[in-house]
Amino acid sequence: MADSKREIERKYELPERPDHAEPPGTDAGPAGQDTEGAPALPDLTGARGVAAARDHGVQDLDAVYYDTPGLRLYADALTLRRRTGGDDAGWHLKFPVAAGIRDEIRAPLSDTLPPELAGLVRSRVRDAELIPVVRLRTARAVTVLLDADGAPLAEVAVDTVRARRLPGTGREPAATTWTEVEVELADGVEDPAVLDAVEKKLRKAGLRPATAASKLGRALATGGRAAGGSPAAPVTAGDHILGYLRDQVTAIVAQDPAVRRDLPDSVHQLRVATRRLRSAFRTYRTVLDRAVTDPVGEELKWLAAELGVDRDHEVLSERLADRVDAVPGTLLLGPVRARLRIWTAGGRTGSRARTVAVLDSERYLTLLATLDALLAAPPLRPGAAKAPEKVLPGRINRAYERLAARIEGALALPQGPERDLALHNARKAAKRARYAAEAAAPALGKPAKRFARRIKAVQTLLGDHQDSVVAREVLRDLAARAHTAGESAFVWGLLYGQEEALADRRERELPQVWEEASEPALRARLGGR
């Protein structure tokens, strides 16, 4: 069973001790307890909160790092290793969170990669083979820093590393050695002030922050191929839209393991990326050939729908629970909370299992491969070669005109189901117009950003209105069930009235919010009429 640990650490090296390269055929050999030449730690007691330092001896660690032949995990700053020795032997998968912060997912030691970790790298690995790429053998001298009560604050490790780059990645096999110092906060300690205080003493002793973010990175960089240059700055309309598409595909791939780990908001963020891709395909038809992108868009629509079943139910459950919590206790007649819990549980469709099954499906993996192929050989139309300001404003304004027609049509209808449906369709158009402006913002600057913010306000208002429409349907059903069971339906009727009043307010607010979003001066700066 895998578990997770938040790792907050900093790495240091001695500037006067360069890596020592060994001939490619040399075996790195066992680490043993060879710490000759390792830096002697300064006295770290007296650093903020540190009352004592306890020597925990030397550990021998042997780790093999795995990746695809093309180093897909390394490219996204992920590391996957199988390590023996020490007190945490097993499989370790690390995800970057922020500078110096990673989430480490651990699984017990086994001969093959545990399925739970295989799932977390599937969006990146797909059908590629995972092979050993680097072997690290480390003599780790450990010192634990304690506070005045004897509780651990941080662990300081002086690592004497022997690394060997293995064949299979297109880089020449090579061996190298170095010594570095790691300072990692103890479990449950999150205050970076401890790291700041220790760093001051280490710097004073001559150490400096490590240039490589990880041991794997250092091992792969030494004597390796020159890294490719940075992508050229976007120039054409096609450059900008393709950059936007790459960002969304990257988001899908990154959110995949977050969804599998059930991290907050991860399903929502994955769905947003799919919607943005679909919107760009449909909006920027003068840049991308829709004969190619439409089938991809249908697959993205399928993915968003599959992921949305349980997410939408969860959001509605939270909305209704908040409404019930706001009702004064004297008005809570009948088993209201119990009835809501029954409805919530009944609407669940095995969300975790269902979602993971979608992400493990051949259809989803094929979609990821299709997106990669589309970015590698984009179906560009003539408009893609033109300057951004010649193409993008017109497409934004086409999206705006679609939205304007839908809002004006909805407001012309009397209140009721027909208007509700028209406003829901207007919400979809608002989302598309907003995404169109966001995609073009790097090229068009502040006018596009401001337009996107104004349209987002329209989208949010219309979204709240639609949520109220859906909530009222559920409240009507809950009232009917309560009545049939001989319970009071008073609270459900009360909440229905509140949602109805909220929807009425949103409809009355819409003309003003829409007027601000459709400001002529702003549209003129975007090239609108």
Short mmCIF file of C-alpha atoms in Angstrom, two decimals:
data_model
loop_
_atom_site.label_atom_id
_atom_site.label_comp_id
_atom_site.label_asym_id
_atom_site.label_seq_id
_atom_site.Cartn_x
_atom_site.Cartn_y
_atom_site.Cartn_z
CA MET A 1 0.00 0.00 0.00
CA ALA A 2 1.52 3.36 -1.03
CA ASP A 3 1.70 6.28 1.36
CA SER A 4 2.60 9.93 0.87
CA LYS A 5 5.09 12.23 2.53
CA ARG A 6 5.73 15.96 1.99
CA GLU A 7 9.47 16.51 1.62
CA ILE A 8 10.82 20.00 2.36
CA GLU A 9 14.57 20.18 1.90
CA ARG A 10 17.54 22.15 0.66
CA LYS A 11 20.77 20.86 -0.87
CA TYR A 12 24.30 22.24 -0.58
CA GLU A 13 27.70 21.52 -2.09
CA LEU A 14 31.30 22.58 -1.60
CA PRO A 15 32.54 24.83 -4.42
CA GLU A 16 36.11 23.55 -4.10
CA ARG A 17 35.11 19.88 -4.50
CA PRO A 18 34.23 19.19 -8.15
CA ASP A 19 32.65 15.99 -9.37
CA HIS A 20 35.19 13.24 -9.97
CA ALA A 21 34.45 11.49 -13.23
CA GLU A 22 35.39 7.83 -13.58
CA PRO A 23 35.94 5.93 -16.83
CA PRO A 24 32.65 4.75 -18.41
CA GLY A 25 33.50 1.10 -17.76
CA THR A 26 34.21 1.58 -14.07
CA ASP A 27 31.74 0.06 -11.64
CA ALA A 28 30.63 2.60 -9.10
CA GLY A 29 31.13 -0.11 -6.46
CA PRO A 30 29.54 -0.22 -3.05
CA ALA A 31 29.25 3.01 -1.18
CA GLY A 32 30.50 1.44 2.01
CA GLN A 33 31.32 4.09 4.58
CA ASP A 34 33.69 6.03 2.39
CA THR A 35 33.12 9.58 3.57
CA GLU A 36 36.71 10.71 3.04
CA GLY A 37 36.73 14.28 1.84
CA ALA A 38 33.17 14.90 2.98
CA PRO A 39 32.66 18.33 4.53
CA ALA A 40 32.65 18.49 8.31
CA LEU A 41 29.42 20.01 9.51
CA PRO A 42 29.69 23.19 11.55
CA ASP A 43 28.14 23.31 14.99
CA LEU A 44 24.44 23.80 14.17
CA THR A 45 23.24 24.18 17.74
CA GLY A 46 22.22 27.73 18.40
CA ALA A 47 20.54 28.05 15.01
CA ARG A 48 16.94 29.12 15.46
CA GLY A 49 15.19 26.57 17.65
CA VAL A 50 18.04 24.03 17.51
CA ALA A 51 19.05 22.94 21.02
CA ALA A 52 20.99 19.77 20.21
CA ALA A 53 22.40 17.72 17.34
CA ARG A 54 22.38 13.93 17.55
CA ASP A 55 24.64 11.75 15.40
CA HIS A 56 22.73 8.83 13.83
CA GLY A 57 25.69 7.19 12.14
CA VAL A 58 26.19 6.26 8.48
CA GLN A 59 23.66 4.50 6.25
CA ASP A 60 24.49 2.67 3.01
CA LEU A 61 21.88 3.39 0.33
CA ASP A 62 21.61 1.76 -3.09
CA ALA A 63 19.08 3.30 -5.49
CA VAL A 64 18.24 2.57 -9.10
CA TYR A 65 16.30 5.30 -10.91
CA TYR A 66 13.83 4.38 -13.65
CA ASP A 67 12.55 6.38 -16.60
CA THR A 68 11.59 5.97 -20.25
CA PRO A 69 14.39 5.89 -22.84
CA GLY A 70 13.41 9.46 -23.71
CA LEU A 71 13.48 10.51 -20.01
CA ARG A 72 9.84 11.63 -19.94
CA LEU A 73 9.69 11.61 -16.12
CA TYR A 74 12.91 13.59 -15.77
CA ALA A 75 11.64 16.16 -18.28
CA ASP A 76 8.72 16.87 -15.92
CA ALA A 77 10.93 16.86 -12.78
CA LEU A 78 9.57 13.51 -11.54
CA THR A 79 11.84 10.86 -10.07
CA LEU A 80 11.08 7.15 -9.70
CA ARG A 81 13.52 4.92 -7.83
CA ARG A 82 13.87 1.55 -6.14
CA ARG A 83 16.08 1.90 -3.08
CA THR A 84 17.52 -0.55 -0.58
CA GLY A 85 19.22 0.34 2.66
CA GLY A 86 18.24 2.91 5.26
CA ASP A 87 14.95 2.99 7.09
CA ASP A 88 12.74 3.72 4.07
CA ALA A 89 13.71 1.00 1.59
CA GLY A 90 11.16 0.59 -1.18
CA TRP A 91 9.86 2.30 -4.29
CA HIS A 92 9.74 6.10 -4.19
CA LEU A 93 8.00 8.41 -6.67
CA LYS A 94 8.52 12.15 -6.21
CA PHE A 95 6.36 14.95 -7.62
CA PRO A 96 7.52 18.59 -7.58
CA VAL A 97 5.31 20.96 -5.57
CA ALA A 98 7.45 24.11 -5.35
CA ALA A 99 11.14 24.99 -5.11
CA GLY A 100 12.62 22.66 -2.50
CA ILE A 101 9.28 20.93 -1.87
CA ARG A 102 8.23 17.56 -3.25
CA ASP A 103 5.58 14.97 -2.51
CA GLU A 104 7.08 11.53 -2.14
CA ILE A 105 4.82 8.52 -2.71
CA ARG A 106 6.24 5.37 -1.18
CA ALA A 107 5.45 1.71 -1.80
CA PRO A 108 6.98 -1.40 -0.22
CA LEU A 109 10.08 -2.98 -1.73
CA SER A 110 9.32 -5.42 -4.53
CA ASP A 111 11.01 -6.72 -7.65
CA THR A 112 8.65 -4.91 -10.01
CA LEU A 113 7.05 -1.49 -10.00
CA PRO A 114 3.94 -1.54 -7.77
CA PRO A 115 0.67 -0.98 -9.71
CA GLU A 116 -0.29 2.09 -7.66
CA LEU A 117 2.93 3.87 -8.70
CA ALA A 118 2.62 2.64 -12.28
CA GLY A 119 -0.78 4.34 -12.45
CA LEU A 120 0.65 7.64 -11.21
CA VAL A 121 3.18 7.79 -14.06
CA ARG A 122 0.93 6.36 -16.78
CA SER A 123 -0.06 9.72 -18.30
CA ARG A 124 3.63 10.36 -18.97
CA VAL A 125 4.97 6.87 -19.65
CA ARG A 126 1.95 5.47 -21.57
CA ASP A 127 3.18 2.54 -23.67
CA ALA A 128 6.89 3.28 -23.29
CA GLU A 129 9.13 0.94 -21.33
CA LEU A 130 10.51 1.96 -17.94
CA ILE A 131 14.21 1.15 -17.81
CA PRO A 132 17.01 1.70 -15.25
CA VAL A 133 18.75 4.96 -16.16
CA VAL A 134 20.98 5.76 -13.15
CA ARG A 135 22.34 3.84 -10.17
CA LEU A 136 23.33 5.82 -7.06
CA ARG A 137 25.22 4.31 -4.17
CA THR A 138 25.44 6.65 -1.22
CA ALA A 139 27.16 6.71 2.14
CA ARG A 140 24.85 8.93 4.19
CA ALA A 141 26.09 10.38 7.50
CA VAL A 142 22.98 11.51 9.37
CA THR A 143 22.63 14.14 12.08
CA VAL A 144 19.22 14.95 13.60
CA LEU A 145 18.63 18.47 14.91
CA LEU A 146 16.44 18.62 18.04
CA ASP A 147 14.51 21.37 19.78
CA ALA A 148 14.63 22.11 23.51
CA ASP A 149 12.10 19.33 24.20
CA GLY A 150 14.10 16.75 22.26
CA ALA A 151 11.69 16.70 19.32
CA PRO A 152 13.23 16.42 15.81
CA LEU A 153 13.34 19.65 13.80
CA ALA A 154 15.36 18.57 10.79
CA GLU A 155 17.69 15.90 9.47
CA VAL A 156 21.08 16.87 8.06
CA ALA A 157 22.64 14.30 5.76
CA VAL A 158 26.18 14.42 4.41
CA ASP A 159 25.96 12.26 1.28
CA THR A 160 29.00 10.81 -0.44
CA VAL A 161 27.55 9.72 -3.77
CA ARG A 162 28.83 7.37 -6.44
CA ALA A 163 26.62 7.63 -9.51
CA ARG A 164 26.64 5.59 -12.67
CA ARG A 165 24.62 6.56 -15.72
CA LEU A 166 23.30 3.42 -17.40
CA PRO A 167 22.87 2.71 -21.13
CA GLY A 168 19.52 2.99 -22.87
CA THR A 169 18.77 6.72 -22.89
CA GLY A 170 21.05 7.77 -25.73
CA ARG A 171 23.52 9.31 -23.28
CA GLU A 172 26.94 7.75 -22.87
CA PRO A 173 27.30 5.58 -19.76
CA ALA A 174 29.42 7.41 -17.22
CA ALA A 175 30.34 7.28 -13.55
CA THR A 176 30.96 10.18 -11.22
CA THR A 177 31.27 10.94 -7.50
CA TRP A 178 30.49 13.93 -5.36
CA THR A 179 29.56 14.96 -1.85
CA GLU A 180 26.56 17.07 -0.93
CA VAL A 181 24.63 18.07 2.15
CA GLU A 182 20.84 17.75 2.45
CA VAL A 183 18.81 19.49 5.14
CA GLU A 184 15.23 18.18 5.37
CA LEU A 185 12.54 19.27 7.80
CA ALA A 186 11.30 16.55 10.13
CA ASP A 187 7.80 15.15 9.68
CA GLY A 188 5.22 17.63 10.94
CA VAL A 189 7.63 20.60 10.81
CA GLU A 190 6.82 23.13 8.07
CA ASP A 191 8.48 26.35 9.27
CA PRO A 192 11.13 27.34 6.67
CA ALA A 193 12.77 29.55 9.31
CA VAL A 194 14.54 26.42 10.59
CA LEU A 195 16.05 25.87 7.13
CA ASP A 196 16.97 29.56 6.86
CA ALA A 197 18.83 29.47 10.19
CA VAL A 198 20.71 26.27 9.32
CA GLU A 199 21.59 27.67 5.89
CA LYS A 200 23.28 30.71 7.42
CA LYS A 201 25.64 28.46 9.37
CA LEU A 202 26.33 26.22 6.38
CA ARG A 203 27.10 29.17 4.12
CA LYS A 204 29.43 30.59 6.76
CA ALA A 205 31.22 27.23 6.72
CA GLY A 206 31.76 27.54 2.95
CA LEU A 207 28.88 25.53 1.54
CA ARG A 208 26.64 26.91 -1.21
CA PRO A 209 23.22 25.91 -2.58
CA ALA A 210 23.51 22.97 -4.98
CA THR A 211 23.27 23.77 -8.65
CA ALA A 212 21.35 20.54 -9.39
CA ALA A 213 17.85 20.12 -8.00
CA SER A 214 18.35 16.38 -7.44
CA LYS A 215 21.00 13.68 -7.42
CA LEU A 216 19.39 12.21 -10.53
CA GLY A 217 19.70 15.53 -12.34
CA ARG A 218 23.35 15.81 -11.40
CA ALA A 219 24.08 12.27 -12.54
CA LEU A 220 22.31 12.75 -15.87
CA ALA A 221 23.90 16.14 -16.54
CA THR A 222 27.53 15.12 -16.03
CA GLY A 223 29.13 14.45 -19.38
CA GLY A 224 25.72 14.12 -21.03
CA ARG A 225 24.32 15.51 -24.20
CA ALA A 226 23.86 19.23 -24.46
CA ALA A 227 20.37 20.26 -23.58
CA GLY A 228 18.18 21.56 -26.35
CA GLY A 229 17.61 25.27 -26.66
CA SER A 230 14.56 27.08 -25.40
CA PRO A 231 11.58 27.25 -27.74
CA ALA A 232 11.59 30.27 -30.00
CA ALA A 233 9.46 33.18 -28.86
CA PRO A 234 5.98 33.10 -30.44
CA VAL A 235 5.72 35.31 -33.51
CA THR A 236 2.70 34.24 -35.54
CA ALA A 237 -0.92 33.64 -34.59
CA GLY A 238 -0.21 29.92 -34.94
CA ASP A 239 2.71 30.16 -32.52
CA HIS A 240 0.48 31.67 -29.84
CA ILE A 241 -2.40 29.25 -30.22
CA LEU A 242 -0.09 26.22 -30.31
CA GLY A 243 1.58 27.48 -27.13
CA TYR A 244 -1.84 27.68 -25.48
CA LEU A 245 -2.70 24.16 -26.64
CA ARG A 246 0.58 22.82 -25.23
CA ASP A 247 -0.21 24.40 -21.87
CA GLN A 248 -3.57 22.62 -21.74
CA VAL A 249 -2.15 19.24 -22.75
CA THR A 250 0.55 19.68 -20.11
CA ALA A 251 -2.18 20.43 -17.56
CA ILE A 252 -4.08 17.24 -18.46
CA VAL A 253 -0.96 15.12 -18.08
CA ALA A 254 -0.03 16.81 -14.78
CA GLN A 255 -3.52 16.57 -13.29
CA ASP A 256 -3.85 12.87 -14.13
CA PRO A 257 -1.77 11.66 -11.14
CA ALA A 258 -3.34 14.38 -8.96
CA VAL A 259 -6.78 12.95 -9.75
CA ARG A 260 -5.57 9.44 -8.97
CA ARG A 261 -4.26 10.74 -5.63
CA ASP A 262 -7.63 12.42 -5.00
CA LEU A 263 -6.03 15.83 -4.48
CA PRO A 264 -8.39 18.79 -3.97
CA ASP A 265 -9.78 20.38 -7.14
CA SER A 266 -7.79 18.05 -9.40
CA VAL A 267 -10.81 16.68 -11.30
CA HIS A 268 -12.07 20.20 -11.87
CA GLN A 269 -8.70 21.38 -13.17
CA LEU A 270 -8.42 18.41 -15.54
CA ARG A 271 -11.90 19.11 -16.91
CA VAL A 272 -11.07 22.80 -17.37
CA ALA A 273 -8.03 21.88 -19.47
CA THR A 274 -10.14 19.64 -21.71
CA ARG A 275 -12.71 22.40 -22.15
CA ARG A 276 -10.09 24.98 -23.01
CA LEU A 277 -8.66 22.70 -25.66
CA ARG A 278 -12.09 22.12 -27.22
CA SER A 279 -12.83 25.82 -27.13
CA ALA A 280 -9.57 26.70 -28.87
CA PHE A 281 -10.21 24.10 -31.58
CA ARG A 282 -13.65 25.57 -32.27
CA THR A 283 -12.79 29.26 -31.93
CA TYR A 284 -9.53 29.45 -33.83
CA ARG A 285 -10.73 27.71 -36.97
CA THR A 286 -8.72 30.08 -39.19
CA VAL A 287 -5.57 28.83 -37.44
CA LEU A 288 -6.34 25.11 -37.03
CA ASP A 289 -8.09 22.80 -39.49
CA ARG A 290 -11.32 21.67 -37.84
CA ALA A 291 -11.50 18.62 -40.07
CA VAL A 292 -8.62 17.35 -37.92
CA THR A 293 -9.46 18.93 -34.57
CA ASP A 294 -13.21 18.19 -34.44
CA PRO A 295 -12.77 14.43 -33.85
CA VAL A 296 -10.23 15.21 -31.13
CA GLY A 297 -12.69 17.66 -29.61
CA GLU A 298 -15.34 14.94 -29.43
CA GLU A 299 -12.94 12.74 -27.47
CA LEU A 300 -12.20 15.63 -25.11
CA LYS A 301 -15.94 16.10 -24.65
CA TRP A 302 -16.24 12.40 -23.75
CA LEU A 303 -13.45 12.70 -21.18
CA ALA A 304 -14.93 15.79 -19.53
CA ALA A 305 -18.35 14.13 -19.35
CA GLU A 306 -16.93 10.96 -17.78
CA LEU A 307 -15.04 12.94 -15.16
CA GLY A 308 -17.99 15.23 -14.52
CA VAL A 309 -20.64 12.77 -13.35
CA ASP A 310 -19.45 12.51 -9.77
CA ARG A 311 -17.88 15.97 -9.63
CA ASP A 312 -21.18 17.69 -10.49
CA HIS A 313 -23.03 15.61 -7.91
CA GLU A 314 -20.40 16.48 -5.29
CA VAL A 315 -20.67 20.22 -5.98
CA LEU A 316 -24.46 20.13 -5.78
CA SER A 317 -24.31 18.12 -2.54
CA GLU A 318 -22.05 20.74 -0.99
CA ARG A 319 -24.36 23.53 -2.13
CA LEU A 320 -27.42 21.89 -0.59
CA ALA A 321 -25.54 21.05 2.62
CA ASP A 322 -24.52 24.70 2.97
CA ARG A 323 -28.13 25.76 2.46
CA VAL A 324 -29.34 23.33 5.13
CA ASP A 325 -26.65 24.48 7.57
CA ALA A 326 -27.86 28.08 7.15
CA VAL A 327 -31.45 27.22 8.19
CA PRO A 328 -32.18 28.17 11.84
CA GLY A 329 -32.48 25.13 14.08
CA THR A 330 -36.05 26.02 14.98
CA LEU A 331 -37.05 25.61 11.34
CA LEU A 332 -35.34 22.26 10.71
CA LEU A 333 -38.46 20.17 10.73
CA GLY A 334 -38.02 16.45 10.10
CA PRO A 335 -34.90 14.37 9.35
CA VAL A 336 -33.55 16.88 6.84
CA ARG A 337 -29.85 16.09 7.12
CA ALA A 338 -30.48 12.35 7.06
CA ARG A 339 -32.60 12.72 3.92
CA LEU A 340 -29.83 14.77 2.25
CA ARG A 341 -27.18 12.19 3.22
CA ILE A 342 -29.28 9.44 1.64
CA TRP A 343 -29.60 11.46 -1.57
CA THR A 344 -25.87 12.25 -1.61
CA ALA A 345 -24.86 8.61 -1.08
CA GLY A 346 -27.36 7.40 -3.67
CA GLY A 347 -25.91 9.68 -6.32
CA ARG A 348 -22.38 8.42 -5.94
CA THR A 349 -21.35 6.05 -8.71
CA GLY A 350 -18.13 4.76 -7.21
CA SER A 351 -16.32 7.97 -8.08
CA ARG A 352 -12.76 6.90 -7.36
CA ALA A 353 -13.01 3.53 -9.11
CA ARG A 354 -14.95 5.02 -12.02
CA THR A 355 -12.54 7.90 -12.52
CA VAL A 356 -9.41 5.74 -12.33
CA ALA A 357 -10.97 3.28 -14.77
CA VAL A 358 -11.44 6.12 -17.26
CA LEU A 359 -7.82 7.22 -16.84
CA ASP A 360 -6.64 3.63 -17.29
CA SER A 361 -8.76 3.07 -20.39
CA GLU A 362 -7.27 2.54 -23.82
CA ARG A 363 -9.52 5.29 -25.16
CA TYR A 364 -8.00 7.87 -22.81
CA LEU A 365 -4.41 6.81 -23.52
CA THR A 366 -5.15 6.98 -27.23
CA LEU A 367 -6.46 10.51 -26.73
CA LEU A 368 -3.20 11.54 -25.05
CA ALA A 369 -1.20 10.07 -27.92
CA THR A 370 -3.45 11.87 -30.43
CA LEU A 371 -2.89 15.20 -28.68
CA ASP A 372 0.87 14.66 -28.79
CA ALA A 373 0.69 13.86 -32.50
CA LEU A 374 -1.44 16.93 -33.17
CA LEU A 375 1.10 19.20 -31.44
CA ALA A 376 4.00 17.52 -33.23
CA ALA A 377 2.37 18.03 -36.64
CA PRO A 378 -0.29 20.72 -36.16
CA PRO A 379 -2.97 21.02 -38.87
CA LEU A 380 -2.30 24.69 -39.55
CA ARG A 381 -4.38 26.79 -41.91
CA PRO A 382 -3.17 29.91 -43.77
CA GLY A 383 -4.23 32.20 -40.93
CA ALA A 384 -1.66 30.57 -38.66
CA ALA A 385 1.19 32.30 -40.52
CA LYS A 386 -0.25 35.80 -40.03
CA ALA A 387 0.55 38.25 -37.27
CA PRO A 388 -1.47 37.65 -34.06
CA GLU A 389 -3.11 41.08 -34.15
CA LYS A 390 -4.42 40.30 -37.65
CA VAL A 391 -6.14 37.06 -36.68
CA LEU A 392 -6.84 36.69 -32.98
CA PRO A 393 -9.04 39.78 -32.31
CA GLY A 394 -11.45 38.75 -35.03
CA ARG A 395 -11.90 35.32 -33.53
CA ILE A 396 -12.47 36.79 -30.06
CA ASN A 397 -15.11 39.09 -31.46
CA ARG A 398 -16.85 36.25 -33.26
CA ALA A 399 -17.09 34.49 -29.89
CA TYR A 400 -18.36 37.72 -28.35
CA GLU A 401 -21.04 38.13 -31.02
CA ARG A 402 -22.27 34.58 -30.40
CA LEU A 403 -22.49 35.37 -26.67
CA ALA A 404 -24.26 38.69 -27.27
CA ALA A 405 -26.90 37.02 -29.43
CA ARG A 406 -27.57 34.37 -26.81
CA ILE A 407 -27.81 36.81 -23.92
CA GLU A 408 -30.09 39.19 -25.80
CA GLY A 409 -32.26 36.27 -26.89
CA ALA A 410 -32.49 34.94 -23.33
CA LEU A 411 -33.40 38.31 -21.83
CA ALA A 412 -36.18 38.72 -24.39
CA LEU A 413 -37.90 35.58 -23.08
CA PRO A 414 -40.31 35.51 -20.15
CA GLN A 415 -39.10 33.91 -16.94
CA GLY A 416 -39.45 30.15 -16.96
CA PRO A 417 -37.86 26.96 -18.27
CA GLU A 418 -37.28 28.32 -21.78
CA ARG A 419 -35.34 31.31 -20.44
CA ASP A 420 -33.43 29.07 -18.04
CA LEU A 421 -32.26 26.93 -20.95
CA ALA A 422 -31.34 29.99 -22.99
CA LEU A 423 -29.27 31.40 -20.13
CA HIS A 424 -27.53 28.04 -19.75
CA ASN A 425 -26.57 28.17 -23.43
CA ALA A 426 -25.38 31.74 -22.92
CA ARG A 427 -23.16 30.51 -20.11
CA LYS A 428 -21.49 28.06 -22.49
CA ALA A 429 -20.91 30.87 -24.98
CA ALA A 430 -19.47 33.07 -22.21
CA LYS A 431 -17.00 30.35 -21.31
CA ARG A 432 -15.93 30.05 -24.93
CA ALA A 433 -15.47 33.82 -25.30
CA ARG A 434 -13.47 33.98 -22.07
CA TYR A 435 -11.20 31.11 -23.13
CA ALA A 436 -10.70 32.76 -26.53
CA ALA A 437 -9.47 35.94 -24.86
CA GLU A 438 -7.26 34.05 -22.40
CA ALA A 439 -5.62 32.14 -25.25
CA ALA A 440 -4.84 35.40 -27.05
CA ALA A 441 -3.78 37.39 -23.97
CA PRO A 442 -0.01 36.72 -24.31
CA ALA A 443 -0.16 38.27 -27.79
CA LEU A 444 -2.77 41.03 -27.28
CA GLY A 445 -1.91 42.05 -23.73
CA LYS A 446 -4.07 44.03 -21.31
CA PRO A 447 -7.18 44.51 -23.47
CA ALA A 448 -7.57 40.73 -23.87
CA LYS A 449 -6.91 40.12 -20.16
CA ARG A 450 -9.44 42.76 -19.15
CA PHE A 451 -12.02 41.42 -21.59
CA ALA A 452 -11.50 37.90 -20.20
CA ARG A 453 -12.07 39.16 -16.65
CA ARG A 454 -15.29 40.92 -17.63
CA ILE A 455 -16.58 37.86 -19.47
CA LYS A 456 -15.66 35.67 -16.52
CA ALA A 457 -17.96 37.79 -14.36
CA VAL A 458 -20.80 37.08 -16.81
CA GLN A 459 -19.93 33.38 -16.83
CA THR A 460 -19.89 33.24 -13.01
CA LEU A 461 -23.28 34.92 -12.74
CA LEU A 462 -24.81 32.61 -15.33
CA GLY A 463 -23.17 29.61 -13.65
CA ASP A 464 -24.76 30.49 -10.31
CA HIS A 465 -28.09 30.84 -12.07
CA GLN A 466 -27.75 27.41 -13.70
CA ASP A 467 -26.70 25.82 -10.41
CA SER A 468 -29.88 27.24 -8.91
CA VAL A 469 -31.96 25.71 -11.70
CA VAL A 470 -30.43 22.28 -11.08
CA ALA A 471 -30.71 22.65 -7.29
CA ARG A 472 -34.43 23.45 -7.56
CA GLU A 473 -35.04 20.26 -9.53
CA VAL A 474 -33.34 18.25 -6.79
CA LEU A 475 -35.16 20.11 -4.01
CA ARG A 476 -38.50 19.37 -5.67
CA ASP A 477 -37.55 15.68 -5.78
CA LEU A 478 -36.40 15.69 -2.13
CA ALA A 479 -39.66 17.32 -1.08
CA ALA A 480 -41.68 14.66 -2.92
CA ARG A 481 -39.68 11.86 -1.30
CA ALA A 482 -40.06 13.38 2.15
CA HIS A 483 -43.82 13.77 1.66
CA THR A 484 -44.16 10.17 0.48
CA ALA A 485 -42.26 8.99 3.57
CA GLY A 486 -44.55 10.97 5.87
CA GLU A 487 -41.87 13.55 6.68
CA SER A 488 -42.24 17.31 6.71
CA ALA A 489 -41.34 18.87 3.35
CA PHE A 490 -41.19 22.38 4.85
CA VAL A 491 -37.39 22.81 4.69
CA TRP A 492 -37.19 21.62 1.09
CA GLY A 493 -39.85 24.13 0.12
CA LEU A 494 -38.02 26.86 2.04
CA LEU A 495 -34.75 26.11 0.23
CA TYR A 496 -36.58 25.95 -3.10
CA GLY A 497 -37.88 29.47 -2.47
CA GLN A 498 -34.39 30.69 -1.61
CA GLU A 499 -32.93 29.25 -4.81
CA GLU A 500 -35.77 30.73 -6.83
CA ALA A 501 -35.12 34.16 -5.30
CA LEU A 502 -31.38 33.82 -6.00
CA ALA A 503 -32.02 32.98 -9.66
CA ASP A 504 -34.31 36.01 -9.93
CA ARG A 505 -31.57 38.26 -8.49
CA ARG A 506 -29.02 36.90 -10.95
CA GLU A 507 -31.36 37.59 -13.87
CA ARG A 508 -31.87 41.17 -12.68
CA GLU A 509 -28.12 41.65 -12.24
CA LEU A 510 -27.27 40.27 -15.67
CA PRO A 511 -27.96 43.40 -17.79
CA GLN A 512 -25.52 45.51 -15.74
CA VAL A 513 -22.79 42.87 -15.67
CA TRP A 514 -23.25 42.31 -19.40
CA GLU A 515 -23.05 46.04 -20.13
CA GLU A 516 -19.70 46.24 -18.34
CA ALA A 517 -18.38 43.21 -20.20
CA SER A 518 -19.43 44.59 -23.60
CA GLU A 519 -17.89 48.04 -23.08
CA PRO A 520 -17.38 49.48 -26.60
CA ALA A 521 -14.02 51.08 -25.78
CA LEU A 522 -12.63 47.79 -24.55
CA ARG A 523 -13.84 45.94 -27.63
CA ALA A 524 -12.37 48.64 -29.84
CA ARG A 525 -8.93 48.01 -28.32
CA LEU A 526 -9.39 44.36 -29.24
CA GLY A 527 -10.23 45.32 -32.79
CA GLY A 528 -13.99 44.89 -32.39
CA ARG A 529 -16.64 46.88 -34.16
#
